[in-house]
Short mmCIF file of the C-alpha atoms (twelve columns), coordinates in Angstrom:
data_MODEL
# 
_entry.id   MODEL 
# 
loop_
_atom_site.group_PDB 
_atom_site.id 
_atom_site.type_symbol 
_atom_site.label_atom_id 
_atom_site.label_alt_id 
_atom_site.label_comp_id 
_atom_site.label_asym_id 
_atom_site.label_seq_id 
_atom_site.Cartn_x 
_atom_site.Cartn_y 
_atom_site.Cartn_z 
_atom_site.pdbx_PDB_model_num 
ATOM 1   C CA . UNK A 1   85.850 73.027 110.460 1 
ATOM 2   C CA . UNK A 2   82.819 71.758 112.150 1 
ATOM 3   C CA . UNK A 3   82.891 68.717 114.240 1 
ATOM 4   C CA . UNK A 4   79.766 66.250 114.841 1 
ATOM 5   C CA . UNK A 5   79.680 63.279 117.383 1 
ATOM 6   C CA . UNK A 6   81.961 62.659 120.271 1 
ATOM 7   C CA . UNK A 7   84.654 65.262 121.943 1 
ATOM 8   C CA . UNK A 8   87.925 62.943 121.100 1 
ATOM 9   C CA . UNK A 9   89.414 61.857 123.702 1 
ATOM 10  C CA . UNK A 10  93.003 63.747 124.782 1 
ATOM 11  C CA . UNK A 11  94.709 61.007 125.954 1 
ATOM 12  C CA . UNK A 12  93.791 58.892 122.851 1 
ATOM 13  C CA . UNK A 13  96.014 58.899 119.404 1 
ATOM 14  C CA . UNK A 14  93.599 59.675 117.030 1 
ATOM 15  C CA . UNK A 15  95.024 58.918 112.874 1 
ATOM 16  C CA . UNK A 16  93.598 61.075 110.484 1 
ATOM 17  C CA . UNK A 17  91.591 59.165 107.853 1 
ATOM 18  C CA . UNK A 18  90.575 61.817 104.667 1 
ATOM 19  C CA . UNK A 19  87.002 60.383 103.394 1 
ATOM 20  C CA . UNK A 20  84.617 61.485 100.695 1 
ATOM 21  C CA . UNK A 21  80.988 60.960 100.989 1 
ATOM 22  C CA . UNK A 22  78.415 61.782 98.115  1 
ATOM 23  C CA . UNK A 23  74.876 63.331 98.301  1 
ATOM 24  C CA . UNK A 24  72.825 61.666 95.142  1 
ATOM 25  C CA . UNK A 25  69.540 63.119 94.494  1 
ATOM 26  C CA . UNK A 26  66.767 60.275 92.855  1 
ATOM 27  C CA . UNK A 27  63.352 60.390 92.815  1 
ATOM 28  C CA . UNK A 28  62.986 63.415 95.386  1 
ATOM 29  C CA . UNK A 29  65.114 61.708 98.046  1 
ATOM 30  C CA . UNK A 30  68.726 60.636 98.141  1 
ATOM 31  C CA . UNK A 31  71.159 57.586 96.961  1 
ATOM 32  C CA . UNK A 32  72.338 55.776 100.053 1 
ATOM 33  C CA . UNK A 33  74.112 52.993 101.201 1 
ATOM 34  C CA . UNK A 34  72.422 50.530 103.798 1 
ATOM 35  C CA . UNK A 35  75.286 48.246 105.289 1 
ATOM 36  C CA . UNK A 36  74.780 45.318 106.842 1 
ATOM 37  C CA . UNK A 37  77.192 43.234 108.800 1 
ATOM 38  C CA . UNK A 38  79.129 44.966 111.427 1 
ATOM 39  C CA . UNK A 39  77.427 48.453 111.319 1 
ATOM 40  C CA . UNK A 40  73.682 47.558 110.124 1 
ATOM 41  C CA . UNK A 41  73.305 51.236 109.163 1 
ATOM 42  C CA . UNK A 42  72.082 53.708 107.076 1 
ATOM 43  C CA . UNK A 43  74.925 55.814 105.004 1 
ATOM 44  C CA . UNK A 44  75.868 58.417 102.373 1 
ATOM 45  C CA . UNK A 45  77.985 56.152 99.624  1 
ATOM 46  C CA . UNK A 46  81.392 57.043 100.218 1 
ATOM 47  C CA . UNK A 47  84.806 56.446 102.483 1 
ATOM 48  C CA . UNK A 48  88.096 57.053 102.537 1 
ATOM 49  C CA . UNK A 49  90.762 58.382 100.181 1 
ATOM 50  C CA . UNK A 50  93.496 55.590 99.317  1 
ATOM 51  C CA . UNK A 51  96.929 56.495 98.970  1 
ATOM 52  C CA . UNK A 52  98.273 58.654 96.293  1 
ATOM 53  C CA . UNK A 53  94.292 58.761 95.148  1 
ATOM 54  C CA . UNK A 54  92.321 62.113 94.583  1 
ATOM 55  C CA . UNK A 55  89.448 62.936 96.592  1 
ATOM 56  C CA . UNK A 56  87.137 63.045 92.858  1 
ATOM 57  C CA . UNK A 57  88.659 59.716 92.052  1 
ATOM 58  C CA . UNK A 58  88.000 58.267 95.468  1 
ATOM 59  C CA . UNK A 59  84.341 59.418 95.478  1 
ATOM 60  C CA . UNK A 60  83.808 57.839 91.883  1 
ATOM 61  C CA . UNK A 61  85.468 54.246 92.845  1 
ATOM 62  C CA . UNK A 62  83.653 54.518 96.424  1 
ATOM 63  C CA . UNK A 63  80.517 55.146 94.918  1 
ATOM 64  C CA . UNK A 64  80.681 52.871 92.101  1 
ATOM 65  C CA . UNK A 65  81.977 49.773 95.031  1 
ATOM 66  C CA . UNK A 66  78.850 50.733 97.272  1 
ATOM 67  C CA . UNK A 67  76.120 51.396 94.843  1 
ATOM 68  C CA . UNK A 68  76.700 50.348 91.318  1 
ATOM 69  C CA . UNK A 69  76.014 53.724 89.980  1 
ATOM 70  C CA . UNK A 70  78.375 55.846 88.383  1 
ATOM 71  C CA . UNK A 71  77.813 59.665 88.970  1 
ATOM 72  C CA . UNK A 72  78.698 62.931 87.519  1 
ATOM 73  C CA . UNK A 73  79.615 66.517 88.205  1 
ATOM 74  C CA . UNK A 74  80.439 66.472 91.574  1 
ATOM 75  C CA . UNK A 75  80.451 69.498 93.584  1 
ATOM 76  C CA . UNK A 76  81.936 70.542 96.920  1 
ATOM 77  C CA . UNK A 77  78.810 70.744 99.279  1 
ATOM 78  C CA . UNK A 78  80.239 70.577 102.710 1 
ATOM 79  C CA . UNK A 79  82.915 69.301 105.154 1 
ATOM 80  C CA . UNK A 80  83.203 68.378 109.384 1 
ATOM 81  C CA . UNK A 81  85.271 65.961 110.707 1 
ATOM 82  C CA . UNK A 82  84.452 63.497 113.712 1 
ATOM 83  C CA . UNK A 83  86.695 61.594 115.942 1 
ATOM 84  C CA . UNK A 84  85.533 57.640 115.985 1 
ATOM 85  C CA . UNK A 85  86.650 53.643 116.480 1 
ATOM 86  C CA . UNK A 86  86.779 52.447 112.552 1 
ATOM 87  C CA . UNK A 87  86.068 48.573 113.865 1 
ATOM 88  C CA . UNK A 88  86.492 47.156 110.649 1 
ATOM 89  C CA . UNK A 89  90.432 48.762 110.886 1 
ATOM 90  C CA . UNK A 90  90.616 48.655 114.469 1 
ATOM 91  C CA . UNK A 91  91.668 52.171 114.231 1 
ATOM 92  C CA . UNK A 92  90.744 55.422 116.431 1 
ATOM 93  C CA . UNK A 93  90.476 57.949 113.737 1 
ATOM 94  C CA . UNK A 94  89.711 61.846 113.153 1 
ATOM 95  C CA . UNK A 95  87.956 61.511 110.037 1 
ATOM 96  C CA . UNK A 96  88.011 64.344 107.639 1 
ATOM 97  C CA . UNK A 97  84.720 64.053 105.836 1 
ATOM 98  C CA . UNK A 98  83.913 66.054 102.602 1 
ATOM 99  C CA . UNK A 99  80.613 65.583 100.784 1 
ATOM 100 C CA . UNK A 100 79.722 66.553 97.335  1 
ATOM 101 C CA . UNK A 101 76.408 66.834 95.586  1 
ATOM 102 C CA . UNK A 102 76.393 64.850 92.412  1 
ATOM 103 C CA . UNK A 103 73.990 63.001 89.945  1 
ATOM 104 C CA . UNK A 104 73.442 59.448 89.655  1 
ATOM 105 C CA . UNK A 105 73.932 58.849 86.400  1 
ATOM 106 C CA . UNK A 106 73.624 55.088 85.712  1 
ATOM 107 C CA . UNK A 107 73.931 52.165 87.048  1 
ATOM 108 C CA . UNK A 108 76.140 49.714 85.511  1 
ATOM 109 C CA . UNK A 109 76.280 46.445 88.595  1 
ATOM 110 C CA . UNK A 110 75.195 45.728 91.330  1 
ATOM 111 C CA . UNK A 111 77.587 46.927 94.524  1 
ATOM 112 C CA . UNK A 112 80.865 45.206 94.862  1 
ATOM 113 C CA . UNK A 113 81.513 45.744 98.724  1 
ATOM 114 C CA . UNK A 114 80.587 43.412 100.361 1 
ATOM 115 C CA . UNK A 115 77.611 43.565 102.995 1 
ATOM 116 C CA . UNK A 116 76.295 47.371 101.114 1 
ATOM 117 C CA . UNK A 117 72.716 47.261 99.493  1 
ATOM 118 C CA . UNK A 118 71.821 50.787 97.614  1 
ATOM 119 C CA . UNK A 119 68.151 52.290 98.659  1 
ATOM 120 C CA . UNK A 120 66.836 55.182 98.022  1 
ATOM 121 C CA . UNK A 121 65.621 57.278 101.469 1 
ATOM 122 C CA . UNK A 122 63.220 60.133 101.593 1 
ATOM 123 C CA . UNK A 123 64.918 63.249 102.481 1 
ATOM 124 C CA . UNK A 124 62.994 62.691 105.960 1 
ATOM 125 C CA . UNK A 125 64.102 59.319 106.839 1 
ATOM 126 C CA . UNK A 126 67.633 60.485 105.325 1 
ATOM 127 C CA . UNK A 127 67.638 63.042 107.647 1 
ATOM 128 C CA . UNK A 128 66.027 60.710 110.332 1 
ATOM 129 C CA . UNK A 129 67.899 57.615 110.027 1 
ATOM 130 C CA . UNK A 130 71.656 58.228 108.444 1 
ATOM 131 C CA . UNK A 131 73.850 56.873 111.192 1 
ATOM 132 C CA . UNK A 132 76.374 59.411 110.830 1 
ATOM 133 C CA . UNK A 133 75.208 63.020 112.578 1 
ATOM 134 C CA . UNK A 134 77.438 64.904 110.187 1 
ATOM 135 C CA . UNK A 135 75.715 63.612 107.202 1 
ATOM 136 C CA . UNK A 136 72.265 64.282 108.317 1 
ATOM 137 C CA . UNK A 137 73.004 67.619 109.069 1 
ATOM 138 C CA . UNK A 138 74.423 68.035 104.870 1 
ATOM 139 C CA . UNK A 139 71.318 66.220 104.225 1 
ATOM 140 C CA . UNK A 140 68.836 68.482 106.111 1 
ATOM 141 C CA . UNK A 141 71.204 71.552 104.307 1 
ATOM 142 C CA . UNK A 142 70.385 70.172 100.739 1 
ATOM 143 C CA . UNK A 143 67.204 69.758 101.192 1 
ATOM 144 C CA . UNK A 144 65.920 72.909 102.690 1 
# 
C-alpha cells in the first residue's frame, strides 16, 4: 500500500486508525470539508471507522456529520496509509485511508460536526490546497 507524508517514527507506537474518505463530484469540482478550529484545513469528508461499523456505513454517517449531504453508489477508488499525531485524540496513529468516488445526492442539514463548513473546490485548488498529501494525489487521479 502506498504511504504519503512522514516516515513513522521506529521508536514511536503507532495505533492503527481504519478511515474512509469520499471523493464527491459537483459542479466540475469536488465536495469537501473545510474545518476550522484546531486544523483550519481543507479536507475530503470522511474519518474513521467506529467499532463494529462497516467501512460503507462509516463513509455514509461521516459524510452526512461533515457535509449534510447524503451520497450514493460508492465505489472503491483508492487507498495509502500515513503515519500522523490525531491532536484531537492525542493519539500517534497509522491511518489506513480508503477513498471512494460517490455522488452527492442531496442535502438534507446543514453539517453536524462541529467546526466543518462544506465548499465546493475546483479540482485545481482541490488538488492545490487539501491538507492531506494522500488525498490530493486521489484527487489529481480522478480528475485526469
Amino acid at each position: 500500500m502506498q504511504r504519503f507524508d512522514a516516515n513513522p517514527n521506529p521508536i514511536r507506537k503507532y495505533i492503527p486508525r481504519p478511515s474512509v474518505y469520499a471523493i464527491l463530484p459537483m459542479k466540475g469540482g469536488v465536495l469537501a470539508t473545510f474545518q476550522a478550529g484546531i486544523h483550519n484545513e481543507y479536507q475530503l469528508p470522511g474519518g474513521g471507522i467506529d467499532l463494529g461499523e462497516q467501512p460503507l456505513q462509516a463513509l455514509h454517517r461521516e459524510v452526512l456529520e461533515e457535509t449534510g449531504w447524503r451520497i450514493n453508489r460508492p465505489l472503491l477508488f483508492f487507498r495509502f496509509r500515513r503515519f500522523v499525531y490525531m491532536p484531537e485524540y492525542e493519539l500517534w496513529a497509522e491511518k489506513i485511508c480508503t477513498i471512494y468516488k460517490a455522488t452527492p445526492v442531496t442535502r438534507c442539514s446543514s453539517p453536524c460536526e462541529e467546526n466543518h463548513h462544506p465548499v465546493v473546490l475546483s479540482a485545481q485548488k482541490a488538488i492545490k490546497s487539501l491538507a492531506v498529501s494522500g488525498d490530493r494525489h486521489a484527487v489529481s487521479l480522478f480528475f485526469k
